[in-house]
Amino acid sequence: MRTREEIHFPLGRSNTPPADLVALTLGRPRDVPLVPVARIVTRRATWQLVDEAGSALAELTDDHVEAANLRASTMDNWRELELADETDAALLDRAERQLRKAGLRPATYGSKLARVLRPAPEDEPGRTAGDQLVIYLSGQVDALVRNDLLARRETPDAVHRMRVAARRLRGVLQAYRTLLDRERFHLRLAARARACPRRRRRGTVRRRLGPTEPPCRPFSSPRWVR
């Protein structure tokens, strides 16, 4: 079964994102303002799974979802069941087997938003070598941006994982230099990777002293293909 971490902020009445949330996402948008991309409405029922003695074992949520992709002007609706993260692993496995027997299948996407923003069928990546190269590069950029957020939250090993993603990107840009416009980004990635070790060595001290500046400068997704 899939797991994920969610970051929650009070809903409030403002039409602008909370400042703390904007700060956490600086690794992706840089100076580009955040704008609405989807509207998701969830009707949720919650069930307690109990044993023969009536003791609670797990919480099961049953969501009926209606969603709109505001960029593509498309609508979708579906139903999903989810067990709480703190559920015992053995119980999760048993519950998954029972749900599969009942005809349910694991979610294709890790979140409701990811499903809403999925590419249209005609825009889905193909099977050419160039397609696979772009898929790999996109995955490493996503890893770099994702760990940028985790590093800002002082998550252990996040800076190390950023360095790994940066090295992989540099290696691919070098190996496929005849296909990609790499020179613009290669030096930036190298400088970023060199900056991370210095920050990493100070990571333990920073955690003891309290929050300071982000471990690395924010990163924006490049465009690789000419």
Tab-separated table of C-alpha atoms in Angstrom:
chain	number	residue	atom	x	y	z
A	1	MET	CA	0.000	0.000	0.000
A	2	ARG	CA	1.080	3.581	-0.598
A	3	THR	CA	2.053	5.960	2.184
A	4	ARG	CA	2.653	9.716	2.117
A	5	GLU	CA	3.302	12.685	4.350
A	6	GLU	CA	0.829	15.571	4.400
A	7	ILE	CA	1.459	19.151	5.526
A	8	HIS	CA	-1.637	20.884	6.905
A	9	PHE	CA	-2.405	24.559	7.437
A	10	PRO	CA	-5.623	26.183	8.719
A	11	LEU	CA	-8.033	26.878	5.856
A	12	GLY	CA	-8.694	30.511	6.780
A	13	ARG	CA	-10.500	33.066	4.601
A	14	SER	CA	-7.594	34.489	2.597
A	15	ASN	CA	-7.250	33.886	-1.145
A	16	THR	CA	-3.444	33.752	-0.854
A	17	PRO	CA	-1.387	30.733	0.313
A	18	PRO	CA	-0.032	30.784	3.896
A	19	ALA	CA	3.425	32.367	4.085
A	20	ASP	CA	4.884	29.318	5.859
A	21	LEU	CA	3.665	27.066	3.037
A	22	VAL	CA	5.124	29.374	0.393
A	23	ALA	CA	8.481	29.237	2.211
A	24	LEU	CA	8.474	25.430	2.101
A	25	THR	CA	7.879	25.387	-1.651
A	26	LEU	CA	10.591	27.861	-2.665
A	27	GLY	CA	12.604	25.049	-4.229
A	28	ARG	CA	10.135	24.673	-7.082
A	29	PRO	CA	8.451	27.978	-8.088
A	30	ARG	CA	11.315	30.365	-7.198
A	31	ASP	CA	9.885	33.823	-7.991
A	32	VAL	CA	6.828	32.530	-9.857
A	33	PRO	CA	3.639	33.232	-7.847
A	34	LEU	CA	1.575	30.274	-6.660
A	35	VAL	CA	-1.817	29.986	-8.388
A	36	PRO	CA	-4.753	27.552	-8.076
A	37	VAL	CA	-4.403	24.527	-10.377
A	38	ALA	CA	-7.181	22.250	-9.087
A	39	ARG	CA	-10.334	22.189	-7.012
A	40	ILE	CA	-11.008	19.014	-5.015
A	41	VAL	CA	-14.154	18.266	-3.000
A	42	THR	CA	-14.115	15.183	-0.750
A	43	ARG	CA	-17.072	13.626	1.069
A	44	ARG	CA	-15.542	11.378	3.722
A	45	ALA	CA	-16.931	8.611	5.901
A	46	THR	CA	-14.737	7.147	8.647
A	47	TRP	CA	-14.953	3.575	9.912
A	48	GLN	CA	-13.286	1.845	12.845
A	49	LEU	CA	-12.041	-1.697	12.244
A	50	VAL	CA	-12.370	-3.712	15.467
A	51	ASP	CA	-11.433	-7.188	16.661
A	52	GLU	CA	-13.791	-9.785	18.122
A	53	ALA	CA	-13.605	-8.089	21.515
A	54	GLY	CA	-14.573	-4.738	20.034
A	55	SER	CA	-11.132	-3.147	20.421
A	56	ALA	CA	-10.183	-0.683	17.688
A	57	LEU	CA	-7.515	-1.984	15.292
A	58	ALA	CA	-7.437	0.628	12.552
A	59	GLU	CA	-9.275	3.572	11.023
A	60	LEU	CA	-10.563	3.259	7.466
A	61	THR	CA	-11.589	6.332	5.490
A	62	ASP	CA	-13.993	6.105	2.559
A	63	ASP	CA	-13.675	9.136	0.262
A	64	HIS	CA	-16.009	10.128	-2.577
A	65	VAL	CA	-14.019	12.653	-4.602
A	66	GLU	CA	-15.072	15.246	-7.182
A	67	ALA	CA	-12.200	17.167	-8.775
A	68	ALA	CA	-11.563	19.795	-11.443
A	69	ASN	CA	-8.291	20.467	-13.248
A	70	LEU	CA	-8.384	24.259	-13.581
A	71	ARG	CA	-5.637	24.326	-16.216
A	72	ALA	CA	-7.130	21.708	-18.532
A	73	SER	CA	-10.804	22.464	-17.711
A	74	THR	CA	-11.482	18.771	-17.048
A	75	MET	CA	-13.574	17.055	-14.375
A	76	ASP	CA	-13.190	13.690	-12.668
A	77	ASN	CA	-14.748	11.725	-9.828
A	78	TRP	CA	-13.777	8.542	-8.022
A	79	ARG	CA	-13.916	6.679	-4.731
A	80	GLU	CA	-10.935	5.671	-2.607
A	81	LEU	CA	-10.388	3.805	0.658
A	82	GLU	CA	-7.420	4.486	2.911
A	83	LEU	CA	-6.114	3.015	6.158
A	84	ALA	CA	-4.504	5.333	8.709
A	85	ASP	CA	-0.688	5.448	8.599
A	86	GLU	CA	-0.291	4.180	12.153
A	87	THR	CA	-1.976	0.868	11.275
A	88	ASP	CA	0.116	-2.223	12.070
A	89	ALA	CA	2.003	-3.468	8.989
A	90	ALA	CA	0.693	-7.040	9.307
A	91	LEU	CA	-2.871	-5.746	9.546
A	92	LEU	CA	-2.285	-3.569	6.490
A	93	ASP	CA	-1.244	-6.622	4.488
A	94	ARG	CA	-4.308	-8.582	5.590
A	95	ALA	CA	-6.607	-5.659	4.832
A	96	GLU	CA	-5.059	-5.225	1.386
A	97	ARG	CA	-5.674	-8.877	0.533
A	98	GLN	CA	-9.303	-8.602	1.599
A	99	LEU	CA	-9.835	-5.385	-0.359
A	100	ARG	CA	-8.293	-6.951	-3.466
A	101	LYS	CA	-10.632	-9.927	-3.128
A	102	ALA	CA	-13.527	-7.461	-3.002
A	103	GLY	CA	-12.447	-6.055	-6.370
A	104	LEU	CA	-10.524	-2.963	-5.272
A	105	ARG	CA	-7.119	-2.136	-6.744
A	106	PRO	CA	-4.202	-0.037	-5.453
A	107	ALA	CA	-4.216	3.646	-6.357
A	108	THR	CA	-2.230	4.527	-9.464
A	109	TYR	CA	-1.365	7.964	-8.094
A	110	GLY	CA	0.085	8.907	-4.722
A	111	SER	CA	-2.429	11.665	-3.994
A	112	LYS	CA	-5.725	13.106	-5.160
A	113	LEU	CA	-3.945	16.114	-6.652
A	114	ALA	CA	-1.552	13.917	-8.655
A	115	ARG	CA	-4.531	12.139	-10.194
A	116	VAL	CA	-6.283	15.401	-11.060
A	117	LEU	CA	-3.168	16.840	-12.731
A	118	ARG	CA	-2.195	13.686	-14.622
A	119	PRO	CA	-1.353	14.295	-18.296
A	120	ALA	CA	-3.995	13.803	-20.952
A	121	PRO	CA	-3.640	10.515	-22.902
A	122	GLU	CA	-2.203	12.225	-25.965
A	123	ASP	CA	0.407	13.965	-23.789
A	124	GLU	CA	1.602	10.851	-21.956
A	125	PRO	CA	5.269	9.972	-22.557
A	126	GLY	CA	6.057	7.512	-25.315
A	127	ARG	CA	8.619	4.743	-25.537
A	128	THR	CA	11.428	6.317	-27.547
A	129	ALA	CA	14.918	6.712	-26.084
A	130	GLY	CA	14.378	10.467	-25.893
A	131	ASP	CA	11.137	9.951	-23.972
A	132	GLN	CA	12.860	7.676	-21.471
A	133	LEU	CA	15.717	10.144	-21.064
A	134	VAL	CA	13.322	12.978	-20.273
A	135	ILE	CA	11.445	10.718	-17.826
A	136	TYR	CA	14.698	9.931	-16.003
A	137	LEU	CA	15.763	13.576	-15.887
A	138	SER	CA	12.325	14.599	-14.641
A	139	GLY	CA	12.548	12.015	-11.870
A	140	GLN	CA	15.911	13.324	-10.682
A	141	VAL	CA	14.717	16.935	-10.774
A	142	ASP	CA	11.657	15.913	-8.760
A	143	ALA	CA	13.967	14.188	-6.241
A	144	LEU	CA	16.100	17.326	-5.997
A	145	VAL	CA	13.100	19.590	-5.463
A	146	ARG	CA	11.393	17.184	-3.052
A	147	ASN	CA	14.482	16.917	-0.879
A	148	ASP	CA	14.941	20.692	-1.024
A	149	LEU	CA	11.642	20.915	0.861
A	150	LEU	CA	12.687	18.150	3.284
A	151	ALA	CA	16.029	19.850	3.909
A	152	ARG	CA	14.212	23.061	4.836
A	153	ARG	CA	12.326	20.989	7.417
A	154	GLU	CA	15.628	19.610	8.800
A	155	THR	CA	14.834	16.046	7.665
A	156	PRO	CA	17.839	13.726	8.167
A	157	ASP	CA	19.749	12.776	4.977
A	158	ALA	CA	17.744	15.194	2.809
A	159	VAL	CA	20.861	17.168	1.849
A	160	HIS	CA	22.677	13.920	1.005
A	161	ARG	CA	19.810	12.860	-1.274
A	162	MET	CA	19.930	16.269	-2.966
A	163	ARG	CA	23.630	15.719	-3.706
A	164	VAL	CA	22.903	12.271	-5.138
A	165	ALA	CA	20.205	13.654	-7.450
A	166	ALA	CA	22.489	16.497	-8.560
A	167	ARG	CA	25.324	14.065	-9.366
A	168	ARG	CA	22.983	11.847	-11.367
A	169	LEU	CA	21.707	14.812	-13.339
A	170	ARG	CA	25.234	15.987	-14.096
A	171	GLY	CA	26.230	12.489	-15.195
A	172	VAL	CA	23.313	12.176	-17.610
A	173	LEU	CA	23.836	15.684	-18.985
A	174	GLN	CA	27.450	14.761	-19.674
A	175	ALA	CA	26.736	11.306	-21.129
A	176	TYR	CA	24.027	12.613	-23.484
A	177	ARG	CA	25.622	15.973	-24.250
A	178	THR	CA	25.008	15.535	-27.997
A	179	LEU	CA	21.252	15.388	-27.387
A	180	LEU	CA	20.840	17.932	-24.617
A	181	ASP	CA	21.555	21.600	-24.079
A	182	ARG	CA	23.546	20.776	-20.962
A	183	GLU	CA	26.176	23.515	-20.563
A	184	ARG	CA	23.781	26.031	-19.055
A	185	PHE	CA	22.835	23.687	-16.216
A	186	HIS	CA	25.965	21.579	-15.678
A	187	LEU	CA	27.888	24.326	-13.861
A	188	ARG	CA	24.852	25.234	-11.747
A	189	LEU	CA	24.433	21.617	-10.644
A	190	ALA	CA	28.144	21.313	-9.868
A	191	ALA	CA	28.087	24.479	-7.775
A	192	ARG	CA	24.979	23.286	-5.971
A	193	ALA	CA	26.525	19.892	-5.191
A	194	ARG	CA	29.679	21.580	-3.841
A	195	ALA	CA	27.599	23.855	-1.613
A	196	CYS	CA	25.635	21.001	-0.052
A	197	PRO	CA	28.586	19.230	1.686
A	198	ARG	CA	29.482	22.401	3.581
A	199	ARG	CA	25.897	22.747	4.712
A	200	ARG	CA	25.712	19.057	5.517
A	201	ARG	CA	28.710	19.176	7.870
A	202	ARG	CA	26.958	21.910	9.803
A	203	GLY	CA	23.640	20.022	9.848
A	204	THR	CA	24.037	18.480	13.298
A	205	VAL	CA	25.143	21.789	14.821
A	206	ARG	CA	22.228	23.579	13.137
A	207	ARG	CA	19.690	21.129	14.570
A	208	ARG	CA	21.037	21.757	18.067
A	209	LEU	CA	21.185	25.524	17.720
A	210	GLY	CA	17.764	25.859	16.086
A	211	PRO	CA	16.487	26.755	12.592
A	212	THR	CA	18.599	29.073	10.466
A	213	GLU	CA	18.934	29.500	6.722
A	214	PRO	CA	17.888	26.752	4.275
A	215	PRO	CA	20.546	24.027	3.699
A	216	CYS	CA	20.841	24.906	0.018
A	217	ARG	CA	19.699	27.621	-2.312
A	218	PRO	CA	16.319	26.973	-3.982
A	219	PHE	CA	16.392	25.094	-7.280
A	220	SER	CA	14.255	25.661	-10.335
A	221	SER	CA	13.467	22.958	-12.882
A	222	PRO	CA	15.519	23.343	-16.101
A	223	ARG	CA	14.454	22.762	-19.647
A	224	TRP	CA	16.822	20.207	-21.070
A	225	VAL	CA	15.819	19.339	-24.614
A	226	ARG	CA	16.721	21.655	-27.449
